[in-house]
Tab-separated table of C-alpha atoms in Angstrom:
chain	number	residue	atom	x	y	z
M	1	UNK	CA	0.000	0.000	0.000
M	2	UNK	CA	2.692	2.378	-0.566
M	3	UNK	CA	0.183	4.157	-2.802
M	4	UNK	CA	-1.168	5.843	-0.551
M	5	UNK	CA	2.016	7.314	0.127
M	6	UNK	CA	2.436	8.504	-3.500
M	7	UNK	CA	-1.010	9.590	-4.002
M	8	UNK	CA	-0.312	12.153	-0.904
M	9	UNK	CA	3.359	12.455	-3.079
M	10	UNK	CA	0.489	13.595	-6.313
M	11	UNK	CA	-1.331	16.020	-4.392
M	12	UNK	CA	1.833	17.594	-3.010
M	13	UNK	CA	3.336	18.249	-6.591
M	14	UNK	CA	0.223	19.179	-8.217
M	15	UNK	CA	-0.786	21.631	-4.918
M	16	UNK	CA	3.128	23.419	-5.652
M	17	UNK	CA	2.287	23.815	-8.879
M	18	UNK	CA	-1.290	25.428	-8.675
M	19	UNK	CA	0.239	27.498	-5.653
M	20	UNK	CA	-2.595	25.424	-3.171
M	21	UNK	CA	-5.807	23.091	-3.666
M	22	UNK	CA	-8.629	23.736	-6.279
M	23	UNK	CA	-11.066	21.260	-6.930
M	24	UNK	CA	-9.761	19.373	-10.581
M	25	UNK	CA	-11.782	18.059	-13.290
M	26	UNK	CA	-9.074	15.859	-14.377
M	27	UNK	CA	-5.291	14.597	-12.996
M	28	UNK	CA	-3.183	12.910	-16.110
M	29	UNK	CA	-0.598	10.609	-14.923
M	30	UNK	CA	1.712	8.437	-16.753
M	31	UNK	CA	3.185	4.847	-14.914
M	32	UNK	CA	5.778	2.077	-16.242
M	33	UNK	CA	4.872	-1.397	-15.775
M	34	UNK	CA	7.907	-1.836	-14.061
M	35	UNK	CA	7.461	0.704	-11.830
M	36	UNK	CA	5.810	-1.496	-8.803
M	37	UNK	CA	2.979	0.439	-8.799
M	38	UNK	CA	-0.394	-0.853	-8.666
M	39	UNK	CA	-2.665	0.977	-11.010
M	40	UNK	CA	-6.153	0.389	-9.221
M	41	UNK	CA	-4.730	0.487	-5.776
M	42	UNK	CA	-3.097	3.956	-6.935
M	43	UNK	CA	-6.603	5.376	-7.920
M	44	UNK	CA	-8.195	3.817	-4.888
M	45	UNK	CA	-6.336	5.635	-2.731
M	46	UNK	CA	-6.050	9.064	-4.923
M	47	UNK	CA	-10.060	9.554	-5.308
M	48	UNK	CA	-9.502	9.539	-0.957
M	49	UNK	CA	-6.746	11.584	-0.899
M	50	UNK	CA	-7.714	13.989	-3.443
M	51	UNK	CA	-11.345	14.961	-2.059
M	52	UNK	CA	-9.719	14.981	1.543
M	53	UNK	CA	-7.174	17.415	0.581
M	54	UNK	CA	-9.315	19.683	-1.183
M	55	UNK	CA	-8.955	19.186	-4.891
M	56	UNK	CA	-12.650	17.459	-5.300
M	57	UNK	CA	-13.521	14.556	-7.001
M	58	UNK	CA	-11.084	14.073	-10.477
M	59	UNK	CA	-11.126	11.589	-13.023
M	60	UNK	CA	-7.795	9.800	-13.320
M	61	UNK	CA	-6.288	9.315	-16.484
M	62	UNK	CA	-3.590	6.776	-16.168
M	63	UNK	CA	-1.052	6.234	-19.553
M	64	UNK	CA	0.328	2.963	-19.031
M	65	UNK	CA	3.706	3.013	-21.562
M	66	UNK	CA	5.765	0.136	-22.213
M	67	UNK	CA	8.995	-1.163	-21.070
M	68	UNK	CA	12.083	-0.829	-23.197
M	69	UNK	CA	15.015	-3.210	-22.892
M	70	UNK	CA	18.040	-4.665	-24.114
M	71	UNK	CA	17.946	-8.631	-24.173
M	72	UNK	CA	21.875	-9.300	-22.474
M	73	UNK	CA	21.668	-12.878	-24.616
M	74	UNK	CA	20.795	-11.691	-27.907
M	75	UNK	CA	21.403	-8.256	-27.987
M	76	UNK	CA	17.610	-7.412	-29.177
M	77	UNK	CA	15.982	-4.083	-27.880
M	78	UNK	CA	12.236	-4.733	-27.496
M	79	UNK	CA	9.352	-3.387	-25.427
M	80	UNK	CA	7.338	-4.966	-22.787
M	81	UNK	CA	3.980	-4.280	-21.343
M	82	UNK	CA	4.951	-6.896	-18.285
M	83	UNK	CA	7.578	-8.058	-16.353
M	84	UNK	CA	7.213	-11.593	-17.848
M	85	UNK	CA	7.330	-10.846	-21.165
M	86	UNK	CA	10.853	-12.281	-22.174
M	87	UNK	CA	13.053	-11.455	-25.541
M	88	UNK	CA	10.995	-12.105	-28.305
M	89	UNK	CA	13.723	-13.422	-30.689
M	90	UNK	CA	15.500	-15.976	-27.986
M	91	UNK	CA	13.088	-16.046	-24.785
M	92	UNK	CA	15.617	-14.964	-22.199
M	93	UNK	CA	14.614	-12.949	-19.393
M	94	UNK	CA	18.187	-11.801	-18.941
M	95	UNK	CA	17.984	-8.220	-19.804
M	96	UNK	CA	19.333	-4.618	-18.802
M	97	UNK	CA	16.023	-2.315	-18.035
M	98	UNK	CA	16.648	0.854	-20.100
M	99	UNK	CA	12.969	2.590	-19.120
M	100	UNK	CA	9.518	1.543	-17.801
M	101	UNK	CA	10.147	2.233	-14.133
M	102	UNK	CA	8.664	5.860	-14.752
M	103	UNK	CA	5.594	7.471	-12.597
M	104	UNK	CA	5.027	11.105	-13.463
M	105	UNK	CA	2.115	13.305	-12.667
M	106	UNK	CA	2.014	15.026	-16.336
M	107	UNK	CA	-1.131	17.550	-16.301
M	108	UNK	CA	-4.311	18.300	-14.552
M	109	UNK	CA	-7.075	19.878	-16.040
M	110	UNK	CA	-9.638	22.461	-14.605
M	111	UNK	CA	-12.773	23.280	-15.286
M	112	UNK	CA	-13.579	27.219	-15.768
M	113	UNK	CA	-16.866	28.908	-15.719
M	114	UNK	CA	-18.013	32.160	-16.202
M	115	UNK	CA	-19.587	33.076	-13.296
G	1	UNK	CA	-24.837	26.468	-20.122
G	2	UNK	CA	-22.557	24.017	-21.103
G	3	UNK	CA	-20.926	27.043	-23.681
G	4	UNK	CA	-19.998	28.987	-20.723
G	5	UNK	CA	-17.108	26.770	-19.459
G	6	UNK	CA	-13.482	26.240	-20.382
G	7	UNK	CA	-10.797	23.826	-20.015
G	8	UNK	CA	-7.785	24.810	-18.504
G	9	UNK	CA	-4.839	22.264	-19.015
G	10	UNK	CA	-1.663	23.343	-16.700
G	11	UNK	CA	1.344	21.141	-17.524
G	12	UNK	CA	3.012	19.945	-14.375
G	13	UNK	CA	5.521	17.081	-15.750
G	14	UNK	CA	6.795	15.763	-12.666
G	15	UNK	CA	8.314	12.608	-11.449
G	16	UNK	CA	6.419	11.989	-8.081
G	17	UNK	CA	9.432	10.217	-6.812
G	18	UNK	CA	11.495	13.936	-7.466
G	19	UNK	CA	11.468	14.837	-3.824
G	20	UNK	CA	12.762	11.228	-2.892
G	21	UNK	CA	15.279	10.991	-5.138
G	22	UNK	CA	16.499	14.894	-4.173
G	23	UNK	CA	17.113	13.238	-0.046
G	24	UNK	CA	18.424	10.050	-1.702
G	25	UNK	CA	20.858	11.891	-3.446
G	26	UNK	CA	21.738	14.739	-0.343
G	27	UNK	CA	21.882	11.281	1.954
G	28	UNK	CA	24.816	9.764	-0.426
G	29	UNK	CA	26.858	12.764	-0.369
G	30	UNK	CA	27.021	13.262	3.116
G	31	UNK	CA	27.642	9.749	3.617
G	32	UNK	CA	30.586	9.475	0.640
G	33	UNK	CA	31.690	12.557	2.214
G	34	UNK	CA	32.200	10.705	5.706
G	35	UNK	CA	33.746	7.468	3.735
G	36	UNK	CA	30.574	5.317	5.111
G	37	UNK	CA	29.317	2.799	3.136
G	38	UNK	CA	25.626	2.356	3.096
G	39	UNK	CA	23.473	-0.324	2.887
G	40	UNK	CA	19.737	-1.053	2.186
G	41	UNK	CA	18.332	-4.729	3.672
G	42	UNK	CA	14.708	-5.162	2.650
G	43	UNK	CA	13.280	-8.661	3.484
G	44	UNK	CA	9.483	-9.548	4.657
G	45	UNK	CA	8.827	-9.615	7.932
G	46	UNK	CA	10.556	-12.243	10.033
G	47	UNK	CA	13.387	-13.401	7.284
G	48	UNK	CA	15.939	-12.940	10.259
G	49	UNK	CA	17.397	-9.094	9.138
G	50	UNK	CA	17.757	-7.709	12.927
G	51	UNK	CA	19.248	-11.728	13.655
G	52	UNK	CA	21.817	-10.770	10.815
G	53	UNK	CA	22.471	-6.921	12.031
G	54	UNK	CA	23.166	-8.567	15.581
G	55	UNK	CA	25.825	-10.946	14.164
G	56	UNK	CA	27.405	-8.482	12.183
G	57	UNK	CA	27.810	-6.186	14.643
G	58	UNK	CA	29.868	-8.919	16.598
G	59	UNK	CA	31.980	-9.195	13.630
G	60	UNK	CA	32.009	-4.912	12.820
G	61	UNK	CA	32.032	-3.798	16.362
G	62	UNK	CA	31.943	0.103	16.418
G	63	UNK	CA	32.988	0.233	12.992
G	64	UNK	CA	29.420	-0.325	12.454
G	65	UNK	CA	26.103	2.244	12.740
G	66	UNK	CA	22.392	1.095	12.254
G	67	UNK	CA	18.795	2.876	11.190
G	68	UNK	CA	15.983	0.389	12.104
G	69	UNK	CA	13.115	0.794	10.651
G	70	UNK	CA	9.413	-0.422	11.513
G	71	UNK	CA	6.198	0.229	11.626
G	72	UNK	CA	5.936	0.313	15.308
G	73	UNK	CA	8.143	-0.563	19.112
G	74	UNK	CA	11.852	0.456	19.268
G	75	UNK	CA	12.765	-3.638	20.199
G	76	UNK	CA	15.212	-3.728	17.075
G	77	UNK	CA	16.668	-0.833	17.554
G	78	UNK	CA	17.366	-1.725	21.128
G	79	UNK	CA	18.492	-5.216	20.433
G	80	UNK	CA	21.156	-4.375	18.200
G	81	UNK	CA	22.533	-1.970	20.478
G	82	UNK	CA	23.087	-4.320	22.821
G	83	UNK	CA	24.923	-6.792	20.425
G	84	UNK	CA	27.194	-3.519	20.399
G	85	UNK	CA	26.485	-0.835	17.956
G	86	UNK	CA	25.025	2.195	17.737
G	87	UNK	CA	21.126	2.207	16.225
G	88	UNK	CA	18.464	4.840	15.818
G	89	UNK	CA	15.246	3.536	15.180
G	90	UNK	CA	12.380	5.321	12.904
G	91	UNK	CA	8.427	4.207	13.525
G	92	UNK	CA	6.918	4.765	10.352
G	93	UNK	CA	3.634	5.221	12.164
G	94	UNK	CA	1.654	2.707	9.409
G	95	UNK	CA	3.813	3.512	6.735
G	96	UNK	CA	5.273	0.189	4.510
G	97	UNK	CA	8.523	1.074	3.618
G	98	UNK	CA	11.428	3.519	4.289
G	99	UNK	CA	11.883	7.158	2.081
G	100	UNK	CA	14.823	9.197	1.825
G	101	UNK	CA	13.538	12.164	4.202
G	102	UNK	CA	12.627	9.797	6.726
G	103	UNK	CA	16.696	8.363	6.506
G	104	UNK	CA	17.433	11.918	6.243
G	105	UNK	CA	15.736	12.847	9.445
G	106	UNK	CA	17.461	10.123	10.956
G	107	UNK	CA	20.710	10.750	10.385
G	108	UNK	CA	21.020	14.148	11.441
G	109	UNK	CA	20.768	12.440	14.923
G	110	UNK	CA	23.361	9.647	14.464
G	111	UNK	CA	27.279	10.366	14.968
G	112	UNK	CA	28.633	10.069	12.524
G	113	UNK	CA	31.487	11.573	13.345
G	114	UNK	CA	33.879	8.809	14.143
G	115	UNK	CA	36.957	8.071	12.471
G	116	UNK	CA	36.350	3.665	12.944
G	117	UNK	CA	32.710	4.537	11.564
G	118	UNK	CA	32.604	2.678	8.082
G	119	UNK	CA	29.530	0.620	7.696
G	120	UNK	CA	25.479	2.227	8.177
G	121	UNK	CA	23.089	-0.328	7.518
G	122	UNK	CA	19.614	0.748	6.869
G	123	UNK	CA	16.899	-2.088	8.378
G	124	UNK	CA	13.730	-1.641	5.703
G	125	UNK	CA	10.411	-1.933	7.206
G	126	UNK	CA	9.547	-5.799	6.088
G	127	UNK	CA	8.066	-5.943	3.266
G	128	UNK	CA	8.958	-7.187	-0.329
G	129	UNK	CA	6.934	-5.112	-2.426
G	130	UNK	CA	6.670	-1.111	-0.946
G	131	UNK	CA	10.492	-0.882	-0.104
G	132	UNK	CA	11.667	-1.628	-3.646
G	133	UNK	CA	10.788	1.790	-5.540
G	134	UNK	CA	12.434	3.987	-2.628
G	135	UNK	CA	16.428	4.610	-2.904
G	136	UNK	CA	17.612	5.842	0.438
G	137	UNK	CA	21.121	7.113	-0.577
G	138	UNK	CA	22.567	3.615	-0.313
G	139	UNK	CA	25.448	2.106	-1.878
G	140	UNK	CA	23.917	-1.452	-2.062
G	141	UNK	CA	20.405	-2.528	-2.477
G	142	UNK	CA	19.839	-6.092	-0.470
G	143	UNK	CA	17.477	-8.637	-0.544
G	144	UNK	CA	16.916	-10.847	2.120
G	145	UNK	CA	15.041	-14.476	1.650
G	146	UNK	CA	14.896	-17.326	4.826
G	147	UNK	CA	14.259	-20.868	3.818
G	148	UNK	CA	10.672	-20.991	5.531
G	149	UNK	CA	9.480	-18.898	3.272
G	150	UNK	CA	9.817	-21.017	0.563
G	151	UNK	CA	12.223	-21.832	-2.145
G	152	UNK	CA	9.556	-19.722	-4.885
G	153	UNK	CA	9.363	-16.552	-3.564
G	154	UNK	CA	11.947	-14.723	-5.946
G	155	UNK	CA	9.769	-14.326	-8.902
G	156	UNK	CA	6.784	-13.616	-7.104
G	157	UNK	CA	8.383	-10.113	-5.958
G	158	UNK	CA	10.032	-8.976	-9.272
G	159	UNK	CA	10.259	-5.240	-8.747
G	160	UNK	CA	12.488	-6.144	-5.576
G	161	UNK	CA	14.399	-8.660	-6.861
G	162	UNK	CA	15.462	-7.428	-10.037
G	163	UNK	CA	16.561	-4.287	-8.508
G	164	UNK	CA	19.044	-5.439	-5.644
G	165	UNK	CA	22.921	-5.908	-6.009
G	166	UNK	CA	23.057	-8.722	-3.504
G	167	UNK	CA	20.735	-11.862	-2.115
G	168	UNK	CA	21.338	-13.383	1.052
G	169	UNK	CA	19.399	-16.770	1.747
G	170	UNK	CA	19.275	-16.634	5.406
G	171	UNK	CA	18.282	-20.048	8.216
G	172	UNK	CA	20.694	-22.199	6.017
G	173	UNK	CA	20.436	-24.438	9.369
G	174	UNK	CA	17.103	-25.285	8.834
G	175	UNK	CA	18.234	-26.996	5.214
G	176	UNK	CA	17.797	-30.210	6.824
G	177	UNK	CA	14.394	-29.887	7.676
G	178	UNK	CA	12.543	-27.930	5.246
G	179	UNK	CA	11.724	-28.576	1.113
G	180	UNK	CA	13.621	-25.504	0.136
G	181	UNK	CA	15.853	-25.729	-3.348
G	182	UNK	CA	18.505	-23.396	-2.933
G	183	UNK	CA	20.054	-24.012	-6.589
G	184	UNK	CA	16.323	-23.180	-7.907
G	185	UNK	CA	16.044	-19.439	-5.726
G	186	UNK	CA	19.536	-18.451	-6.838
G	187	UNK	CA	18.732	-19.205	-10.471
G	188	UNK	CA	15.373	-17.758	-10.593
G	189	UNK	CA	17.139	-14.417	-9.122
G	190	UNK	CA	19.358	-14.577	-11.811
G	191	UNK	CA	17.205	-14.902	-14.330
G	192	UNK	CA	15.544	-11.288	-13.560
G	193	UNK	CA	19.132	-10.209	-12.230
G	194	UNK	CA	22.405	-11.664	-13.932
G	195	UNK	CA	24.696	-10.043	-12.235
G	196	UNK	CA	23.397	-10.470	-8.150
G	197	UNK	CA	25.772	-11.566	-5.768
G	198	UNK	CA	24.804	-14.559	-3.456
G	199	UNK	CA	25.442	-15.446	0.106
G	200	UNK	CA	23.977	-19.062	1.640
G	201	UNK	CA	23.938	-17.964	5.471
G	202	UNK	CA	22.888	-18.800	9.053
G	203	UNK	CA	22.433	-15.125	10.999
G	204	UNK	CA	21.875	-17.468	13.735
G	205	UNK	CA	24.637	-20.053	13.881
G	206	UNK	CA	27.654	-17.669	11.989
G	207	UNK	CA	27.534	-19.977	8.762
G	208	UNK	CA	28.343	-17.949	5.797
G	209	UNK	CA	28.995	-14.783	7.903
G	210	UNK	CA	32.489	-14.224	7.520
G	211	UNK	CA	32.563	-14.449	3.826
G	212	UNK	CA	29.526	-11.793	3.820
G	213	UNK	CA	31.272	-9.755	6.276
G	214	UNK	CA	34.358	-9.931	4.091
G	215	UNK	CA	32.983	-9.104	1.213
G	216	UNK	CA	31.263	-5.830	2.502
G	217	UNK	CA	35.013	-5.333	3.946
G	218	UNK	CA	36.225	-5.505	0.930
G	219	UNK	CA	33.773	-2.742	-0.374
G	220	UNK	CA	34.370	0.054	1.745
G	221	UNK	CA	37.517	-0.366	2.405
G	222	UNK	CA	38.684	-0.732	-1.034
């Protein structure tokens, strides 16, 4: 349950960067499947943390991108959107990670009326 | 009415694990600076990592400082002390793992001052999954398995196990009394991590211990 931890970690970054809480129509986030988080646990505990701390109820948007490595048996870069997915030329799991442990808080988007 | 609202996107492009990363790295260069050599022991709960801090503190006397770290109770903390080294124990309060701030915190009450001081080992909160994503400024990442866990553990907890430098397979004297393959662990750890380093030990009865202990010799000290 360390997402709780980074949800809290969310509404820091996002509350710096608005200059303090607003209620949000939508919070885009990008994660690696590598990255050990779990995406439903993440939102669980976000839709809580979010509405405690004062930025309402968003919708989150989660971009799940792929892993890229280097297969250390065969030399083959490939992508991977698990970590079982093994070289697809020679099968070997035996690989150097070059991205996919990512977890970035990219936008949020608010909604503006004219009242 | 629909007409009479906008959009606003505001870019924020942040890694959420920024403000970890910033302690990690302020923890490693006060610790380079002192010439200490750090390490990072995650294990689940019960694997035998306070067992193993307690016998290598017999073996690293004073040369040796330790950050405990658990949810709740200051019993590790206080029982490595008392095997002879100095310990300052964080409660996480209900948190799962270890950050940097938190190691941070804790080592601007430490001494660090001493000359003999060339060892800090940092006692994760037990746990093989939360700990793994957190660097805490160490030097080596290490994961910790005990045979009664069970000999199929490794590929169950990838993110961990693919990201330390060193396994230790703890309770080796149990061998003779538990179904635990030993071969079959080391090579599934491989497999995710080619390049691990492996120590067979018994925290309890010294086996293994002095070629663990002399390996992490041979890392700080040359």
């Amino acid at each position: 349950m360390h997402e709780l931890s980074l949800a809290r970690d969310m509404t820091r970054i996002i509350g710096k960067v608005l200059g303090g809480c607003r209620p949000l129509d939508t919070v885009n986030i990008t994660i690696g499947p590598l990255s050990g988080i779990s995406p439903e646990s993440l939102r669980f505990c976000f839709t809580e943390v979010a509405k405690m701390e004062g930025f309402g109820e968003p919708k989150l948007v989660i971009t799940e991108t792929e892993a890229k490595l280097i297969c250390l048996d065969c030399n083959v870069e490939y992508q991977a959107k698990e970590f079982y997915q093994g070289c697809p030329s020679c099968g070997s799991f035996s690989r150097r990670i070059l991205s996919g442990r990512e977890f970035t808080v990219d936008s949020v988007e608010i909604m503006e009326g004219t009242d | 009415m629909c007409d009479d609202t906008t959009i606003q996107i505001v870019d924020i492009s942040t890694p959420v694990m920024n403000k970890n990363d910033r302690f990690a790295a302020s923890n490693r260069e006060l610790l380079s600076g002192k010439n200490i050599f750090t390490l990072n022991l995650i294990s689940s709960p019960g694997a035998g990592k306070t067992t193993l801090l307690e016998s290598m503190a017999r073996f690293f006397g004073s040369k040796m400082a330790v950050i405990e770290g658990d949810v709740q109770t200051d019993r590790d903390a206080e029982r490595v002390r008392k095997a002879g080294c100095q310990a300052w124990q964080i409660e996480t309060g209900g948190s799962c793992h270890l950050d940097a701030e938190a190691v941070n915190h804790a080592l601007g009450h430490m001494d660090l001052e001493s000359d003999e001081l060339a060892l800090l080992c940092i006692e994760n909160v037990g746990n093989l999954i939360c700990p793994s994503g957190y660097d805490l400024g160490e030097n080596l990442k290490i994961g910790l398995i005990s045979l009664p866990e069970g000999d199929d553990k490794i590929l169950k907890y990838p993110s961990l196990f693919s990201r330390i430098s060193v396994l230790i397979i703890n309770k080796m004297d149990l061998l003779p009394h538990i179904d635990f393959d030993v071969n079959r662990t080391i090579d599934e750890c491989r497999s995710l991590n080619p390049e691990v380093m492996v120590f067979t030990i018994s925290a309890k009865t010294g086996e293994g211990m002095e070629e663990f202990c002399g390996y992490l010799e041979n890392q700080f000290s040359g």
